[in-house]
CSV table of C-alpha atoms in Angstrom, one decimal:
chain,number,residue,atom,x,y,z
A,1,MET,CA,14.5,11.6,28.0
A,2,ASN,CA,14.2,13.9,25.0
A,3,ALA,CA,13.0,17.5,25.4
A,4,ARG,CA,9.4,18.2,24.6
A,5,ALA,CA,7.5,21.1,23.2
A,6,ALA,CA,5.8,23.3,25.8
A,7,PHE,CA,2.5,24.2,24.0
A,8,THR,CA,-0.9,22.9,24.9
A,9,ARG,CA,-2.6,24.3,21.8
A,10,MET,CA,-1.1,24.1,18.3
A,11,ASP,CA,-1.7,27.8,17.7
A,12,GLN,CA,0.6,28.5,20.6
A,13,SER,CA,3.5,26.5,19.2
A,14,THR,CA,6.8,28.3,18.5
A,15,ARG,CA,9.8,27.8,16.2
A,16,ASP,CA,11.7,26.4,19.2
A,17,ASP,CA,8.9,23.9,19.8
A,18,TRP,CA,9.1,22.8,16.2
A,19,ALA,CA,12.9,22.6,16.4
A,20,LEU,CA,12.3,19.8,18.9
A,21,ILE,CA,9.5,18.1,17.1
A,22,VAL,CA,10.9,18.0,13.5
A,23,PRO,CA,13.9,15.8,14.3
A,24,GLU,CA,11.6,13.4,16.2
A,25,ALA,CA,9.3,13.3,13.2
A,26,MET,CA,12.2,12.5,10.9
A,27,LYS,CA,13.2,9.6,13.1
A,28,MET,CA,9.6,8.3,12.9
A,29,ALA,CA,9.6,8.8,9.1
A,30,ARG,CA,12.8,6.8,8.7
A,31,SER,CA,11.4,3.9,10.7
A,32,LEU,CA,8.3,3.7,8.5
A,33,PRO,CA,9.5,0.7,6.5
A,34,ASP,CA,10.0,-1.2,9.8
A,35,ARG,CA,6.4,-0.5,10.9
A,36,VAL,CA,5.1,-1.5,7.5
A,37,LEU,CA,7.0,-4.7,7.5
A,38,ALA,CA,5.8,-5.4,11.1
A,39,HIS,CA,2.2,-4.9,10.0
A,40,LEU,CA,2.7,-7.2,7.0
A,41,ARG,CA,3.9,-9.9,9.4
A,42,LEU,CA,0.6,-9.5,11.3
A,43,LEU,CA,-1.1,-11.0,8.2
A,44,ASP,CA,0.8,-14.3,8.6
A,45,GLY,CA,-1.6,-17.0,9.6
A,46,ASP,CA,-4.7,-14.8,9.0
A,47,PHE,CA,-6.6,-16.8,6.4
A,48,GLY,CA,-10.0,-15.2,6.7
A,49,GLY,CA,-11.5,-18.3,5.0
A,50,PHE,CA,-9.2,-17.9,2.0
A,51,PRO,CA,-7.0,-20.8,0.6
A,52,VAL,CA,-3.8,-18.9,1.7
A,53,ASP,CA,-3.2,-16.5,4.5
A,54,ARG,CA,-3.2,-12.8,3.8
A,55,LEU,CA,0.6,-12.5,4.0
A,56,THR,CA,1.1,-15.3,1.5
A,57,HIS,CA,-1.4,-13.6,-0.8
A,58,CYS,CA,0.6,-10.4,-0.7
A,59,LEU,CA,3.8,-12.3,-1.2
A,60,GLN,CA,2.4,-14.2,-4.1
A,61,THR,CA,1.1,-11.1,-5.7
A,62,ALA,CA,4.5,-9.3,-5.4
A,63,THR,CA,6.3,-12.5,-6.6
A,64,LEU,CA,4.2,-12.7,-9.7
A,65,ALA,CA,4.8,-9.0,-10.5
A,66,HIS,CA,8.5,-9.3,-9.8
A,67,ARG,CA,8.8,-12.5,-12.0
A,68,ASP,CA,7.0,-10.6,-14.7
A,69,GLY,CA,9.7,-7.9,-14.7
A,70,ARG,CA,7.7,-5.1,-13.1
A,71,ASP,CA,9.8,-2.3,-11.5
A,72,GLU,CA,10.3,-2.0,-7.8
A,73,GLU,CA,7.6,0.6,-7.2
A,74,TYR,CA,5.0,-1.7,-8.9
A,75,VAL,CA,6.3,-4.7,-7.0
A,76,CYS,CA,6.0,-2.8,-3.7
A,77,CYS,CA,2.4,-1.8,-4.6
A,78,ALA,CA,1.7,-5.5,-5.2
A,79,LEU,CA,3.2,-6.4,-1.9
A,80,LEU,CA,1.2,-3.8,0.1
A,81,HIS,CA,-2.0,-3.8,-1.9
A,82,ASP,CA,-3.9,-5.7,0.9
A,83,ILE,CA,-2.0,-4.5,4.0
A,84,GLY,CA,-5.2,-2.7,5.0
A,85,ASP,CA,-7.2,-5.9,5.4
A,86,THR,CA,-6.9,-6.0,9.2
A,87,LEU,CA,-7.4,-2.2,9.8
A,88,GLY,CA,-9.8,-1.3,7.0
A,89,SER,CA,-12.4,-4.2,6.9
A,90,TYR,CA,-14.7,-2.0,4.8
A,91,ASN,CA,-12.1,0.0,2.8
A,92,HIS,CA,-8.8,-2.0,2.8
A,93,PRO,CA,-7.6,-0.5,-0.6
A,94,ASP,CA,-7.8,3.0,0.9
A,95,ILE,CA,-5.4,2.0,3.7
A,96,ALA,CA,-2.8,0.6,1.3
A,97,ALA,CA,-3.2,3.6,-1.0
A,98,ALA,CA,-2.7,6.1,1.9
A,99,ILE,CA,0.5,4.4,2.9
A,100,LEU,CA,1.9,4.3,-0.6
A,101,LYS,CA,0.7,7.8,-1.8
A,102,PRO,CA,3.8,9.8,-0.9
A,103,PHE,CA,6.1,7.3,-2.6
A,104,VAL,CA,4.5,6.2,-5.8
A,105,SER,CA,3.2,7.5,-9.2
A,106,GLU,CA,-0.3,8.6,-9.6
A,107,ALA,CA,-0.9,5.6,-11.8
A,108,ASN,CA,0.2,3.1,-9.2
A,109,HIS,CA,-1.6,4.9,-6.4
A,110,TRP,CA,-4.9,4.8,-8.3
A,111,MET,CA,-4.3,1.1,-9.2
A,112,VAL,CA,-3.9,0.2,-5.5
A,113,GLN,CA,-6.8,2.4,-4.4
A,114,GLN,CA,-9.2,0.9,-6.9
A,115,HIS,CA,-8.0,-2.7,-7.0
A,116,GLY,CA,-10.8,-3.9,-4.7
A,117,ILE,CA,-13.5,-2.8,-7.0
A,118,PHE,CA,-11.6,-4.3,-10.0
A,119,GLN,CA,-11.1,-7.6,-8.1
A,120,GLY,CA,-14.8,-7.5,-7.5
A,121,TYR,CA,-15.4,-8.5,-11.1
A,122,ASN,CA,-14.3,-12.0,-10.1
A,123,PHE,CA,-16.6,-12.4,-7.1
A,124,PHE,CA,-19.1,-9.6,-6.4
A,125,HIS,CA,-21.8,-11.6,-8.2
A,126,HIS,CA,-21.4,-14.3,-5.6
A,127,ILE,CA,-22.2,-12.0,-2.7
A,128,GLY,CA,-25.0,-10.0,-4.2
A,129,LEU,CA,-23.0,-7.1,-5.6
A,130,ASP,CA,-22.6,-5.8,-9.1
A,131,ARG,CA,-19.5,-7.5,-10.7
A,132,GLU,CA,-19.5,-4.7,-13.3
A,133,MET,CA,-18.9,-2.0,-10.7
A,134,ARG,CA,-15.5,-1.3,-12.2
A,135,GLU,CA,-17.2,-0.1,-15.3
A,136,GLN,CA,-17.8,3.3,-13.6
A,137,PHE,CA,-14.1,3.9,-14.2
A,138,ARG,CA,-14.0,2.6,-17.9
A,139,SER,CA,-12.9,6.0,-19.2
A,140,HIS,CA,-10.2,6.6,-16.5
A,141,PRO,CA,-6.7,6.6,-17.9
A,142,HIS,CA,-5.6,3.9,-15.4
A,143,PHE,CA,-8.5,1.5,-16.0
A,144,GLU,CA,-6.6,-1.0,-18.1
A,145,ARG,CA,-3.5,-0.8,-15.8
A,146,THR,CA,-5.7,-1.7,-12.8
A,147,ALA,CA,-7.6,-4.5,-14.6
A,148,GLU,CA,-4.3,-5.9,-15.7
A,149,PHE,CA,-2.9,-5.8,-12.1
A,150,VAL,CA,-5.9,-7.8,-10.9
A,151,ALA,CA,-5.9,-10.3,-13.8
A,152,LEU,CA,-2.1,-11.0,-13.8
A,153,TYR,CA,-1.1,-10.7,-10.1
A,154,ASP,CA,-3.9,-10.2,-7.6
A,155,ASN,CA,-6.5,-12.7,-8.9
A,156,PRO,CA,-4.1,-15.7,-9.3
A,157,ALA,CA,-2.4,-15.2,-5.9
A,158,PHE,CA,-4.5,-17.5,-3.8
A,159,ASP,CA,-2.8,-20.8,-4.7
A,160,PRO,CA,-1.3,-22.8,-1.8
A,161,ALA,CA,1.0,-24.5,-4.3
A,162,ALA,CA,2.3,-21.3,-5.9
A,163,GLU,CA,5.7,-19.7,-5.3
A,164,ALA,CA,5.9,-16.9,-2.8
A,165,LEU,CA,9.2,-15.3,-2.3
A,166,PRO,CA,9.9,-14.5,1.4
A,167,LEU,CA,9.2,-11.0,2.8
A,168,SER,CA,13.0,-10.6,3.3
A,169,PHE,CA,13.4,-10.6,-0.5
A,170,PHE,CA,11.1,-7.6,-0.9
A,171,GLU,CA,12.4,-5.7,2.2
A,172,PRO,CA,15.3,-3.9,0.4
A,173,MET,CA,12.8,-2.8,-2.3
A,174,LEU,CA,10.4,-1.4,0.2
A,175,ARG,CA,13.2,0.4,2.1
A,176,ARG,CA,14.4,2.0,-1.1
A,177,LEU,CA,10.9,3.1,-2.1
A,178,MET,CA,10.2,4.6,1.3
A,179,ALA,CA,13.5,6.3,1.7
A,180,GLN,CA,12.4,9.4,-0.2
A,181,PRO,CA,8.8,10.6,-0.6
A,182,ARG,CA,7.9,12.1,-4.0
A,183,GLN,CA,5.0,14.1,-2.7
A,184,SER,CA,3.9,15.2,0.7
A,185,VAL,CA,2.7,18.4,2.2
A,186,TYR,CA,5.7,18.1,4.6
A,187,LYS,CA,8.3,17.4,1.9
A,188,ALA,CA,9.8,20.9,1.9
A,189,ALA,CA,10.1,21.0,5.7
A,190,MET,CA,11.6,17.5,5.8
A,191,ALA,CA,14.3,18.5,3.2
A,192,GLN,CA,15.4,21.3,5.5
A,193,ALA,CA,15.7,19.1,8.6
C-alpha cells in the first residue's frame, strides 16, 4: 500500500504530503489516454435512435478528417468531439472540450466546444430550436473552422455504409496528443516531478 498524506484539510497540507501526492497524480495523468479510450468504448452499441452508434459516429468523423489530411490534433478532436454524450446529456460539447483543453490549440478547443450549436443548423428547426443559433458567433475568428468541421466531418458521419477506421488506428495519435499538455495550471509543477 502506498503512503498517504496526513492532512484532513487542504490548508493543513505540507510539502511532505505533496511529495506523496504528486507522483500519484503523475501516474494518473499518464493513464489518461487509457481512461479516454475506455470511455469511448462505452459508446459502442449506444445508438440513441441514430442510424449508427455513438462510437461509430466518432470513428467516422475522425476517419473523414484523417482521410482529408488533417493533422493528428484535429483528428483527435474529431474522434473525441462527442465523447461527452453519455455524461453531458445537456452539454456534451463542454465535456469533450474540457478533456481536450490542455492538449489542443485554442482554435481546435473552440471548435469542439461549439460544434453542437453549429451542428444544430442541420436539425434544430426539427425540434423547435433556432437553426441559426450559430450566427451569434459569426464574427468569431473560429466560426468558419467550426462550420467546416461540421459540414465536412461531423454532419456526414451517420452513414451505416461509410468507412470507419477502428479505434486502434487512432489510439497512437491520442496517446501522442495526451503525452504532454500544452497548457494547464499544473504544468509547471508536473514538469518538476
